[in-house]
Short mmCIF file of C-alpha atoms and ligand atoms in Angstrom, two decimals:
data_model
loop_
_atom_site.label_atom_id
_atom_site.label_comp_id
_atom_site.label_asym_id
_atom_site.label_seq_id
_atom_site.Cartn_x
_atom_site.Cartn_y
_atom_site.Cartn_z
CA MET A 1 -0.01 0.12 -0.04
CA ARG A 2 1.24 3.58 -0.86
CA ASP A 3 0.74 6.52 1.39
CA LYS A 4 -0.24 9.94 0.24
CA PHE A 5 3.39 10.94 -0.01
CA GLY A 6 3.94 7.83 -2.71
CA ARG A 7 5.99 5.72 -0.10
CA THR A 8 5.29 2.04 -0.09
CA ILE A 9 4.52 0.80 3.27
CA ASP A 10 5.43 -2.79 3.74
CA TYR A 11 7.13 -3.16 7.16
CA LEU A 12 5.41 -3.61 10.38
CA ARG A 13 7.15 -3.12 13.54
CA LEU A 14 4.93 -5.02 16.40
CA SER A 15 5.54 -4.34 20.03
CA VAL A 16 4.65 -7.43 22.13
CA THR A 17 5.10 -5.95 25.52
CA ASP A 18 6.13 -2.49 27.11
CA ARG A 19 8.02 -4.34 30.01
CA CYS A 20 11.61 -4.83 30.00
CA ASN A 21 14.40 -6.62 32.26
CA LEU A 22 16.71 -3.48 31.70
CA ARG A 23 16.24 0.19 32.21
CA CYS A 24 18.42 2.07 29.87
CA ARG A 25 18.69 5.65 30.50
CA TYR A 26 18.42 6.65 26.85
CA CYS A 27 15.00 4.63 26.57
CA MET A 28 13.13 4.30 29.95
CA PRO A 29 12.84 6.69 32.86
CA ALA A 30 13.95 5.36 36.32
CA GLU A 31 10.67 6.13 37.79
CA GLY A 32 7.04 6.53 36.83
CA VAL A 33 6.73 3.90 34.17
CA PRO A 34 2.98 3.06 33.88
CA ALA A 35 2.50 -0.76 34.73
CA ARG A 36 0.18 -1.73 32.26
CA SER A 37 -2.00 -4.83 33.14
CA HIS A 38 -2.23 -7.74 30.96
CA ARG A 39 -5.69 -6.76 29.97
CA GLU A 40 -4.35 -3.55 28.39
CA ILE A 41 -1.88 -5.42 26.29
CA LEU A 42 -3.13 -7.09 23.20
CA SER A 43 -3.39 -10.82 23.20
CA TYR A 44 -1.53 -12.91 20.73
CA GLU A 45 -4.68 -13.67 18.97
CA GLU A 46 -5.33 -10.07 18.39
CA MET A 47 -1.84 -9.37 17.18
CA LEU A 48 -2.15 -12.09 14.72
CA ALA A 49 -5.29 -10.64 13.31
CA VAL A 50 -3.42 -7.32 13.11
CA VAL A 51 -0.60 -8.94 11.21
CA SER A 52 -2.92 -10.96 8.97
CA ALA A 53 -4.65 -7.87 7.95
CA GLY A 54 -1.09 -6.11 7.53
CA VAL A 55 -0.10 -8.81 5.20
CA GLU A 56 -3.05 -8.48 2.92
CA MET A 57 -2.33 -4.50 2.87
CA GLY A 58 1.25 -5.60 1.65
CA VAL A 59 3.35 -6.04 4.47
CA ARG A 60 6.40 -8.11 3.83
CA LYS A 61 8.42 -7.79 7.01
CA VAL A 62 7.40 -7.89 10.59
CA ARG A 63 9.79 -6.92 13.10
CA ILE A 64 8.90 -7.85 16.87
CA THR A 65 9.95 -5.47 19.36
CA GLY A 66 9.13 -4.14 22.96
CA GLY A 67 10.14 -3.41 25.71
CA GLU A 68 11.91 -6.48 25.75
CA PRO A 69 10.09 -9.02 23.65
CA LEU A 70 11.75 -12.02 25.13
CA VAL A 71 10.23 -11.44 28.60
CA ARG A 72 6.69 -12.06 27.04
CA LYS A 73 5.70 -15.67 27.64
CA GLY A 74 4.68 -17.55 24.73
CA LEU A 75 6.65 -15.63 22.01
CA VAL A 76 8.15 -18.64 20.35
CA SER A 77 4.73 -20.25 19.56
CA PHE A 78 3.39 -16.72 18.64
CA ILE A 79 6.24 -16.29 16.33
CA GLY A 80 5.28 -19.90 14.78
CA SER A 81 1.82 -18.78 14.32
CA LEU A 82 3.07 -15.90 12.53
CA ALA A 83 5.24 -18.06 10.05
CA ALA A 84 2.25 -20.21 9.37
CA LEU A 85 0.05 -17.38 8.06
CA PRO A 86 -0.59 -17.37 4.26
CA ASN A 87 1.91 -15.34 2.39
CA ALA A 88 4.01 -15.22 5.67
CA PRO A 89 6.05 -11.96 5.94
CA GLU A 90 9.71 -12.33 7.05
CA ILE A 91 9.92 -12.34 10.87
CA THR A 92 12.50 -10.47 12.62
CA LEU A 93 13.22 -9.72 16.35
CA THR A 94 15.04 -6.69 17.90
CA THR A 95 16.23 -7.65 21.69
CA ASN A 96 18.57 -6.71 24.28
CA GLY A 97 19.86 -10.28 24.15
CA LEU A 98 19.79 -10.93 27.86
CA LEU A 99 17.57 -13.98 27.27
CA LEU A 100 18.69 -14.91 23.93
CA SER A 101 20.95 -17.91 24.68
CA ASP A 102 17.98 -19.55 26.30
CA HIS A 103 15.78 -18.97 23.26
CA ALA A 104 17.67 -18.66 20.06
CA LYS A 105 17.26 -22.16 18.76
CA ALA A 106 13.64 -22.58 19.22
CA LEU A 107 13.12 -19.01 17.85
CA LYS A 108 14.92 -20.00 14.66
CA ASP A 109 13.07 -23.28 14.58
CA ALA A 110 9.71 -21.46 14.91
CA GLY A 111 10.27 -19.31 11.98
CA LEU A 112 12.19 -16.39 12.90
CA SER A 113 15.05 -15.12 10.38
CA ARG A 114 17.35 -13.33 12.21
CA VAL A 115 17.88 -10.75 15.21
CA ASN A 116 19.11 -7.21 15.95
CA VAL A 117 20.94 -7.15 19.39
CA SER A 118 21.11 -3.82 21.31
CA LEU A 119 24.38 -3.47 22.86
CA ASP A 120 26.02 -0.04 23.89
CA THR A 121 29.18 -0.92 25.49
CA LEU A 122 31.62 -3.78 26.14
CA GLN A 123 32.73 -2.45 29.67
CA PRO A 124 30.72 -4.41 32.48
CA GLU A 125 30.58 -1.32 34.89
CA ARG A 126 29.52 0.78 32.03
CA PHE A 127 26.74 -1.50 30.97
CA ALA A 128 25.36 -1.63 34.59
CA ALA A 129 25.38 2.13 34.44
CA ILE A 130 23.60 2.70 31.18
CA THR A 131 21.24 -0.24 31.67
CA ARG A 132 20.61 0.52 35.48
CA ARG A 133 20.82 -3.08 35.77
CA GLY A 134 23.81 -5.58 34.34
CA GLY A 135 24.29 -8.72 32.29
CA LEU A 136 26.90 -7.92 29.79
CA ASP A 137 28.18 -11.53 29.47
CA LYS A 138 24.56 -12.83 28.86
CA VAL A 139 24.16 -10.46 26.14
CA LEU A 140 27.47 -11.68 24.64
CA ALA A 141 26.46 -15.23 25.01
CA GLY A 142 23.31 -14.48 23.46
CA LEU A 143 25.07 -12.92 20.37
CA HIS A 144 27.11 -15.90 19.80
CA ALA A 145 23.98 -18.25 20.54
CA ALA A 146 22.14 -16.43 17.79
CA GLU A 147 24.88 -16.87 15.65
CA ASP A 148 25.09 -20.52 16.16
CA ALA A 149 21.36 -20.83 15.65
CA GLY A 150 21.49 -19.16 12.23
CA LEU A 151 19.63 -16.13 13.19
CA THR A 152 21.85 -14.37 10.59
CA PRO A 153 23.25 -12.06 9.41
CA LEU A 154 23.50 -10.64 12.98
CA LYS A 155 22.81 -7.03 13.65
CA ILE A 156 24.26 -5.02 16.78
CA ASN A 157 22.42 -1.75 17.40
CA MET A 158 24.55 0.69 19.50
CA VAL A 159 23.19 4.33 20.35
CA PRO A 160 26.44 6.30 21.22
CA ILE A 161 25.93 9.07 23.98
CA ARG A 162 28.24 11.79 24.33
CA GLY A 163 30.47 11.44 27.26
CA VAL A 164 28.99 8.22 28.02
CA ASN A 165 29.89 5.41 25.49
CA ALA A 166 30.83 7.50 22.21
CA ASP A 167 34.71 6.53 22.97
CA GLU A 168 33.74 2.73 22.09
CA ILE A 169 32.48 3.44 18.60
CA ALA A 170 35.83 2.39 17.18
CA ASP A 171 35.92 -0.71 19.54
CA PHE A 172 32.34 -1.78 17.93
CA ALA A 173 33.37 -0.90 14.42
CA ARG A 174 36.27 -3.32 14.76
CA PHE A 175 33.79 -6.14 15.36
CA SER A 176 32.99 -5.72 11.79
CA LEU A 177 36.68 -6.72 10.83
CA ASP A 178 36.50 -10.10 12.22
CA HIS A 179 32.76 -11.22 12.27
CA PRO A 180 29.97 -11.12 9.38
CA TRP A 181 27.75 -8.84 11.53
CA GLU A 182 26.24 -5.48 10.61
CA ILE A 183 27.26 -3.02 13.33
CA ARG A 184 24.62 -0.14 13.35
CA PHE A 185 24.99 3.26 15.06
CA ILE A 186 21.86 4.82 16.00
CA GLU A 187 21.50 8.82 16.74
CA PHE A 188 20.05 9.14 20.13
CA MET A 189 16.49 10.34 19.48
CA PRO A 190 14.69 12.73 22.09
CA VAL A 191 11.52 10.86 21.92
CA SER A 192 10.20 11.72 25.30
CA GLY A 193 11.35 14.36 27.74
CA ASN A 194 11.62 12.17 30.91
CA LEU A 195 15.08 10.56 30.08
CA ASP A 196 18.40 10.99 31.83
CA TYR A 197 20.16 12.26 28.66
CA PRO A 198 19.47 15.49 27.48
CA PRO A 199 18.96 15.86 23.56
CA GLU A 200 22.40 17.52 23.35
CA SER A 201 23.94 14.24 24.25
CA ARG A 202 23.24 13.03 20.79
CA PHE A 203 26.47 12.08 19.09
CA PRO A 204 25.63 13.05 15.52
CA ALA A 205 26.12 10.71 12.50
CA ASP A 206 28.97 12.87 10.91
CA ASP A 207 30.89 12.64 14.26
CA ILE A 208 30.02 8.73 14.06
CA LEU A 209 31.60 8.78 10.70
CA ALA A 210 34.68 10.52 11.71
CA GLU A 211 35.10 8.09 14.48
CA LEU A 212 34.64 4.89 12.08
CA ALA A 213 37.35 6.68 9.87
CA ARG A 214 39.90 6.24 12.41
CA VAL A 215 39.77 2.58 12.47
CA GLY A 216 40.14 2.28 8.47
CA GLU A 217 39.10 3.70 5.23
CA LEU A 218 35.39 3.37 4.89
CA ILE A 219 33.97 2.12 1.70
CA PRO A 220 30.21 3.00 1.16
CA ILE A 221 27.98 -0.01 0.15
CA GLU A 222 25.65 0.29 -2.80
CA ARG A 223 21.95 -0.19 -1.78
CA THR A 224 20.66 -3.04 -3.84
CA GLY A 225 17.26 -2.73 -2.35
CA PRO A 226 15.36 -1.36 0.44
CA SER A 227 17.96 -1.29 3.34
CA GLY A 228 15.98 0.88 5.73
CA PRO A 229 17.41 4.08 7.18
CA ALA A 230 20.79 3.04 7.62
CA ARG A 231 23.78 4.04 5.37
CA LEU A 232 25.96 1.08 4.99
CA TYR A 233 29.94 1.11 4.65
CA ARG A 234 32.61 -1.68 5.03
CA PHE A 235 36.08 -1.65 5.81
CA ALA A 236 38.40 -2.85 2.86
CA GLN A 237 39.45 -6.04 4.85
CA GLY A 238 36.15 -6.17 7.00
CA ARG A 239 33.92 -9.53 7.02
CA GLY A 240 30.95 -7.61 8.14
CA ARG A 241 29.19 -3.94 7.39
CA LEU A 242 28.60 -0.79 9.47
CA GLY A 243 25.52 1.02 9.31
CA VAL A 244 24.75 4.75 10.46
CA ILE A 245 21.29 5.70 11.18
CA PRO A 246 21.22 9.63 11.08
CA ALA A 247 17.58 9.46 12.46
CA VAL A 248 17.82 13.26 13.55
CA SER A 249 20.54 15.10 11.70
CA HIS A 250 19.70 13.75 8.02
CA HIS A 251 16.26 12.29 8.61
CA PHE A 252 15.23 9.38 6.18
CA CYS A 253 11.52 10.28 6.09
CA SER A 254 11.15 10.23 2.55
CA GLU A 255 12.20 6.66 2.42
CA CYS A 256 10.06 5.64 5.41
CA ASN A 257 8.25 2.14 4.96
CA ARG A 258 6.92 1.52 8.49
CA LEU A 259 3.81 1.40 10.56
CA ARG A 260 4.14 0.53 14.10
CA VAL A 261 1.73 -1.12 16.48
CA THR A 262 2.18 -0.86 20.22
CA ALA A 263 1.66 -3.52 22.78
CA ASP A 264 -1.43 -1.77 23.94
CA GLY A 265 -2.94 -1.47 20.54
CA ARG A 266 -2.30 1.77 19.36
CA VAL A 267 -1.03 2.29 15.74
CA ARG A 268 1.77 4.89 15.28
CA PRO A 269 1.94 6.34 11.67
CA CYS A 270 5.41 7.71 12.72
CA LEU A 271 7.89 7.06 15.31
CA PHE A 272 7.29 10.44 16.57
CA SER A 273 3.36 10.44 16.27
CA VAL A 274 1.55 12.13 19.16
CA ASP A 275 -1.78 10.95 17.69
CA GLU A 276 -2.11 7.16 18.11
CA PRO A 277 -5.38 5.61 16.39
CA ASP A 278 -6.86 3.09 18.91
CA LEU A 279 -6.93 -0.25 17.19
CA ARG A 280 -7.40 -2.04 20.55
CA THR A 281 -11.20 -0.86 20.97
CA LEU A 282 -11.88 -1.74 17.43
CA LEU A 283 -10.22 -5.43 17.74
CA ARG A 284 -12.42 -5.83 20.90
CA ARG A 285 -15.44 -4.96 19.59
CA GLY A 286 -15.18 -8.09 17.40
CA ALA A 287 -13.91 -6.33 14.05
CA THR A 288 -13.70 -8.33 10.99
CA HIS A 289 -10.51 -8.71 9.06
CA ASP A 290 -11.85 -6.12 6.55
CA GLU A 291 -12.49 -3.73 9.06
CA ILE A 292 -8.86 -4.08 10.47
CA CYS A 293 -7.55 -3.71 6.99
CA ALA A 294 -9.46 -0.45 6.56
CA PHE A 295 -8.15 0.72 9.90
CA LEU A 296 -4.68 0.08 8.99
CA ALA A 297 -5.26 1.93 5.51
CA GLY A 298 -6.38 5.19 7.47
CA ALA A 299 -3.37 4.87 9.64
CA ILE A 300 -1.15 4.73 6.52
CA CYS A 301 -2.77 7.76 5.08
CA ALA A 302 -2.20 9.63 8.25
CA LYS A 303 1.59 9.21 8.12
CA PRO A 304 3.15 12.67 8.04
CA GLU A 305 5.52 13.50 5.37
CA ARG A 306 8.50 13.91 7.94
CA HIS A 307 9.14 14.32 11.65
CA ARG A 308 9.77 17.88 12.97
CA ILE A 309 12.53 17.10 15.69
CA GLY A 310 14.60 20.26 16.20
CA GLU A 311 11.95 22.49 14.84
CA ALA A 312 9.95 25.10 16.97
CA ASP A 313 6.71 22.95 16.58
CA PHE A 314 8.08 19.61 17.57
CA ARG A 315 6.41 18.27 20.59
CA GLN A 316 7.85 15.22 22.61
CA GLY A 317 5.02 12.72 23.29
CA PRO A 318 4.28 11.03 26.56
CA ARG A 319 5.55 7.61 25.50
CA ALA A 320 9.05 6.70 26.02
CA MET A 321 10.75 4.38 23.56
CA HIS A 322 10.13 1.06 25.34
CA GLY A 323 6.46 1.97 24.78
CA ILE A 324 6.67 2.44 21.16
CA GLY A 325 9.26 -0.26 20.15
CA GLY A 326 12.01 1.71 18.64
N1 SAM B 1 14.42 -4.16 24.30
C1 SAM B 1 14.75 -4.38 22.92
C2 SAM B 1 16.06 -3.79 22.57
O1 SAM B 1 16.73 -3.02 23.45
O2 SAM B 1 16.76 -4.25 21.61
C3 SAM B 1 13.70 -3.84 21.89
C4 SAM B 1 13.14 -2.47 22.16
S1 SAM B 1 14.24 -0.99 22.19
C5 SAM B 1 12.97 0.08 22.33
C6 SAM B 1 14.54 -1.18 20.28
C7 SAM B 1 15.78 -0.09 20.04
O3 SAM B 1 15.39 1.16 20.23
C8 SAM B 1 16.92 -0.66 20.57
O4 SAM B 1 17.84 -0.77 19.78
C9 SAM B 1 17.39 0.74 21.32
O5 SAM B 1 18.68 0.97 21.50
C10 SAM B 1 16.77 1.67 20.53
N2 SAM B 1 16.34 3.01 21.37
C11 SAM B 1 15.75 3.07 22.46
N3 SAM B 1 15.63 4.26 22.94
C12 SAM B 1 16.12 4.99 21.72
C13 SAM B 1 16.37 6.64 21.74
N4 SAM B 1 15.97 7.45 22.76
N5 SAM B 1 17.12 6.92 20.60
C14 SAM B 1 17.60 5.88 19.74
N6 SAM B 1 17.46 4.80 19.89
C15 SAM B 1 16.79 4.02 20.91
FE1 SF4 B 2 14.62 -2.18 27.47
FE2 SF4 B 2 15.29 -2.10 24.86
FE3 SF4 B 2 14.43 0.24 26.08
FE4 SF4 B 2 16.86 -0.99 26.78
S1 SF4 B 2 16.38 -0.12 24.91
S2 SF4 B 2 15.15 -0.14 28.32
S3 SF4 B 2 16.49 -3.11 26.76
S4 SF4 B 2 13.21 -1.49 25.69
#
């Protein structure tokens, strides 16, 4: 399906929970996170109905996200049900990796094609400080379990924050020399106003590129198809790739192909939406497949042309990233 700016929308980001076993400072506030009851969260049956409608509207890829998706019980069999849909989309997962070594093989067997693992530091004390918890060793074990299970190509998401972990960009980039992984550097986005890091902590894409160039000559990779918002590079001798996602400094809105559904059943036409059409009420009124399709079509029509971060009329919404899904 095309939106009114001619963009083809074929990618659904589905959040299965807003709960998380970490508390990353760039994503979640320390206090005041609303504890949503199970009743407020869509059931897997409701989510399956939404994805089935999405597939009919042209969705070819579904990314499962959260909160931390692996904390929700029954995720492996939900992925199995998605994979069994007629014209099943590609199914991917974004995770903090803490529980990945327990589930990697079962996820692959159920039909998951690959994972993105979020990791912001290789230093245990810093990991504990950024996440307000700990468990770096578990995340590293999860990365290797995902690779062994064939959830590849493996992607690592790092959010560099000035004065916190931006000095590790080169260390992360070196992973791409020895591993066939894609290391993605994502600009910090000031989605909500209740985070520990102010908007000025953002380490902009141009500075990320300068850090990468210290490791070796960056060779741009031509896009052969939709590669999402990442600008891709590799080092001459590298086995993997590097991605830079300039979410704020050079927005990629003209190429946006996404629709987001939150765990509590709101549709977000844009990552930075303030208006969130309420799909849950429609689902719980017993909506038909065609009614869900029509609702998704309306949300696609409501996609704005671009976000307004950094402009006078930009409004931060009440939801932090864990409640949106990234
Ligand atoms: N818990 C999972 C994880 O951390 O991968 C999935 C949900 S998390 C909200 C999805 C992605 O959003 C992660 O890669 C995380 O680093 C990123 N993220 C969270 N808050 C962000 C922010 N303020 N700016 C940029 N990326 C952010
Ligand atoms: Fe949890 Fe992921 Fe947000 Fe970290 S980035 S608090 S792991 S949802």
